[in-house]
Amino acid sequence: MCGIVGYIGERQATEVCLAGLKRLEYRGYDSAGIAVVQDDGTLEVTKVVGKLANLAQALEEQPVDGTLGVGHTRWATHGKPSKINSHPHTSNDGRIALVHNGIIENYAELRDQLTEEGFEFVSETDTEVIVHLVDKYYDGDLAEAFRMAARDLEGAFAVGIVCADNPDQMVAARRFSPLVVGIGEGENFIASDMGAVREWTDQVYVIDDDEMAVITRDSIELTDLEGNPVEREPYTIPWPADAAQKGGHKHFMHKEIHEQPRAMRECLLGRLSDPEKSINLEGLNMSEQEIQSLRKVVFTACGTAYHAGLVGRFLMEKLARIPSEADLAAELRARDPVVLDGTLAIVVSQSGETADTLVALRELKEKGAKVVSVVNVVDSSIARESDGVVYIQAGPEIGVASTKAYTLQILTIALIVAHFADVRGAASEHELIELRRAMLKLPEQAQELLEREEDVKRVAEKYYESPNALYLGRGVNLPSAMEGALKLKEISYIHAEGYSAGEMKHGPIALVEPNLFTVAIAVKGDVYDKMIGNIQEIKARSGPVIGVAFDGDTEIPRQADDVLWVPECPELVSPVTTAIPLQLLSYHIADMLGREIDQPRNLAKTVTVE
Ligand code: M6R
């Protein structure tokens, strides 16, 4: 769950590593460090507790010269955030330095063994065993030493290693944790993801499990962990170098909320252009016969992506008439799920690297399910391990709070559902045309919603000091309530519950009082009247209510204290539009509270540990 970067070339390694780490800070930010092989053949390590700014300052105070180095930004798993626990970790003689993302499961046993053999441990981390193992096997050949070390390791790793003895070589390897090698001219890079190297190159090798790279300034040799050569075509990063910049916005989250109309257009491009025509989903990799013989669909994911999966479950049953369920990925394996013949697993993930989701994918696949993933990061682990993948095409999402990925996940899933409904004849031609028309209108409606940002800000001003919030929804908008609450709590730290409005009277209504505000998603549709009833129940108990309603609704302004208006659309696609004012509401509340919006406390963008 950390970020790693490495550089070998002609530039100052500290500058490149710092810039690359900045792009990876979303992966963790409780401590950071850099190791550089200096021009005089010594290894210099700089580590700090806290964010990268502290590392930049330390390097400014004590500059380090050298054109080969590895850097790390950490999210603690083993051992608290401290200077000693932060990476890079070094061999006892201080000549080998290593950065690591992942978890070594047998580290305790290895630590005992290595201690007995005379290696001295200074940190509480699992990572330190790797560097001592490499040192143990090192006999002048760093790559060979790592190969031998890898045989002893159980668990996940992406590592970058440098050695003071060899100022012209960097070694990198992967098992389960993401790793790319950036291809330059007279310089090369390693990183946990492509975004970290995009400033310097658009060509990368995506490293697979149990593969490694031996990198010099002018060459990159890919092998498996046995040393057998690996042939790989470079991958061209499809977005421009400035895509990961804030572009005038105060926070990445704000920029990403505003990117939704464009991202939606790109997601629809080539898939749906005319409501009268069928949807084209390249990458789905399912024949019409396979779609017709489906007996069950299981959505699995974590966090925001799980909420998109809940919308998916609703749409899949309602429109495509296929029995469906949605499972939290972290819970799926525990109950040893029964997977029937004809089961399709739809795995949803922005990063494509979430460990719980990857484990759930493997479980379902092993039990015979066909796996299609709905993923943002191209060529990520989840994408590669799936039988089919439909990319959401949202572009890089840097803010820890997922925004554009959520609406694009729902849109992508809706495309899949509409395609299934078409192929299975589950919906009438008229229904399908109306649904496709509604999807095509979403980018424009998202734009309209963004133009109403000032209205949302005014509502935020009224409620930002409340200590508690309740988000209520029903039907297809129950996940919208859950997502609205998650967005608020993760960036503002206000306690928020996302709840079924129907369940409210079975417990949560006890919480209602003037200091708790309720957001009620009450767009016109099947559950509208019931939502009005729920709003009245809250008002009767002196709870302030913010309604989310379709433009032109005359009832909700009479019942609620404030209204967030959304353009009218069929209820089934409304989770895409209702999400946007709720993202903006959380954003402005958190901003008014002065929170660190792009890097909320205790969180990391990509959770690569179970
Ligand atoms: O990369 P993924 O979509 O697999 O990530 C899943 C969750 O960790 C993620 O959605 C998380 O809940 C976000 N911080 C929510 O904003």
mmCIF file of C-alpha atoms and ligand atoms in Angstrom, residues 301-306 348-354 357 382 400-403 405 409 483 486-487 490 603-607, ligand 1:
data_model
loop_
_atom_site.group_PDB
_atom_site.id
_atom_site.type_symbol
_atom_site.label_atom_id
_atom_site.label_comp_id
_atom_site.label_asym_id
_atom_site.label_seq_id
_atom_site.Cartn_x
_atom_site.Cartn_y
_atom_site.Cartn_z
ATOM 1 C CA ALA A 301 -15.696 -4.755 -4.796
ATOM 2 C CA CYS A 302 -14.686 -2.528 -1.870
ATOM 3 C CA GLY A 303 -15.707 0.931 -0.693
ATOM 4 C CA THR A 304 -17.034 3.235 -3.354
ATOM 5 C CA ALA A 305 -16.632 0.569 -6.029
ATOM 6 C CA TYR A 306 -18.862 -1.701 -3.906
ATOM 7 C CA VAL A 348 -15.341 -3.436 -9.838
ATOM 8 C CA SER A 349 -12.204 -1.470 -8.988
ATOM 9 C CA GLN A 350 -10.795 1.931 -9.854
ATOM 10 C CA SER A 351 -7.173 0.997 -9.229
ATOM 11 C CA GLY A 352 -7.417 -2.628 -10.296
ATOM 12 C CA GLU A 353 -4.983 -3.374 -7.465
ATOM 13 C CA THR A 354 -7.160 -3.558 -4.328
ATOM 14 C CA THR A 357 -10.940 -7.408 -4.501
ATOM 15 C CA ILE A 382 -7.515 -7.138 -11.694
ATOM 16 C CA VAL A 400 -8.185 9.571 -2.234
ATOM 17 C CA ALA A 401 -11.944 10.068 -2.289
ATOM 18 C CA SER A 402 -13.213 8.346 -5.390
ATOM 19 C CA THR A 403 -15.524 10.576 -7.425
ATOM 20 C CA ALA A 405 -14.493 6.632 -10.953
ATOM 21 C CA GLN A 409 -18.323 2.650 -12.837
ATOM 22 C CA GLU A 483 -21.814 6.590 -1.091
ATOM 23 C CA LEU A 486 -18.849 7.556 2.796
ATOM 24 C CA LYS A 487 -17.730 10.644 0.872
ATOM 25 C CA GLU A 490 -13.764 10.083 4.690
ATOM 26 C CA LEU A 603 -6.398 6.513 4.327
ATOM 27 C CA ALA A 604 -4.571 5.499 1.183
ATOM 28 C CA LYS A 605 -5.897 5.606 -2.332
ATOM 29 C CA THR A 606 -5.060 2.052 -3.194
ATOM 30 C CA VAL A 607 -5.325 -0.580 -0.502
HETATM 31 O O1 M6R B 1 -9.318 1.070 -6.349
HETATM 32 P P1 M6R B 1 -10.618 0.490 -5.862
HETATM 33 O O2 M6R B 1 -11.796 1.024 -6.586
HETATM 34 O O3 M6R B 1 -10.605 -1.019 -5.832
HETATM 35 O O4 M6R B 1 -10.729 0.978 -4.354
HETATM 36 C C1 M6R B 1 -11.771 0.543 -3.537
HETATM 37 C C2 M6R B 1 -11.887 1.392 -2.291
HETATM 38 O O5 M6R B 1 -10.702 1.315 -1.536
HETATM 39 C C3 M6R B 1 -12.168 2.859 -2.617
HETATM 40 O O6 M6R B 1 -13.309 3.004 -3.393
HETATM 41 C C4 M6R B 1 -12.320 3.691 -1.325
HETATM 42 O O7 M6R B 1 -13.479 3.301 -0.647
HETATM 43 C C5 M6R B 1 -12.330 5.181 -1.636
HETATM 44 N N1 M6R B 1 -11.456 5.870 -0.747
HETATM 45 C C6 M6R B 1 -13.645 5.812 -1.476
HETATM 46 O O8 M6R B 1 -13.629 7.169 -1.802
#
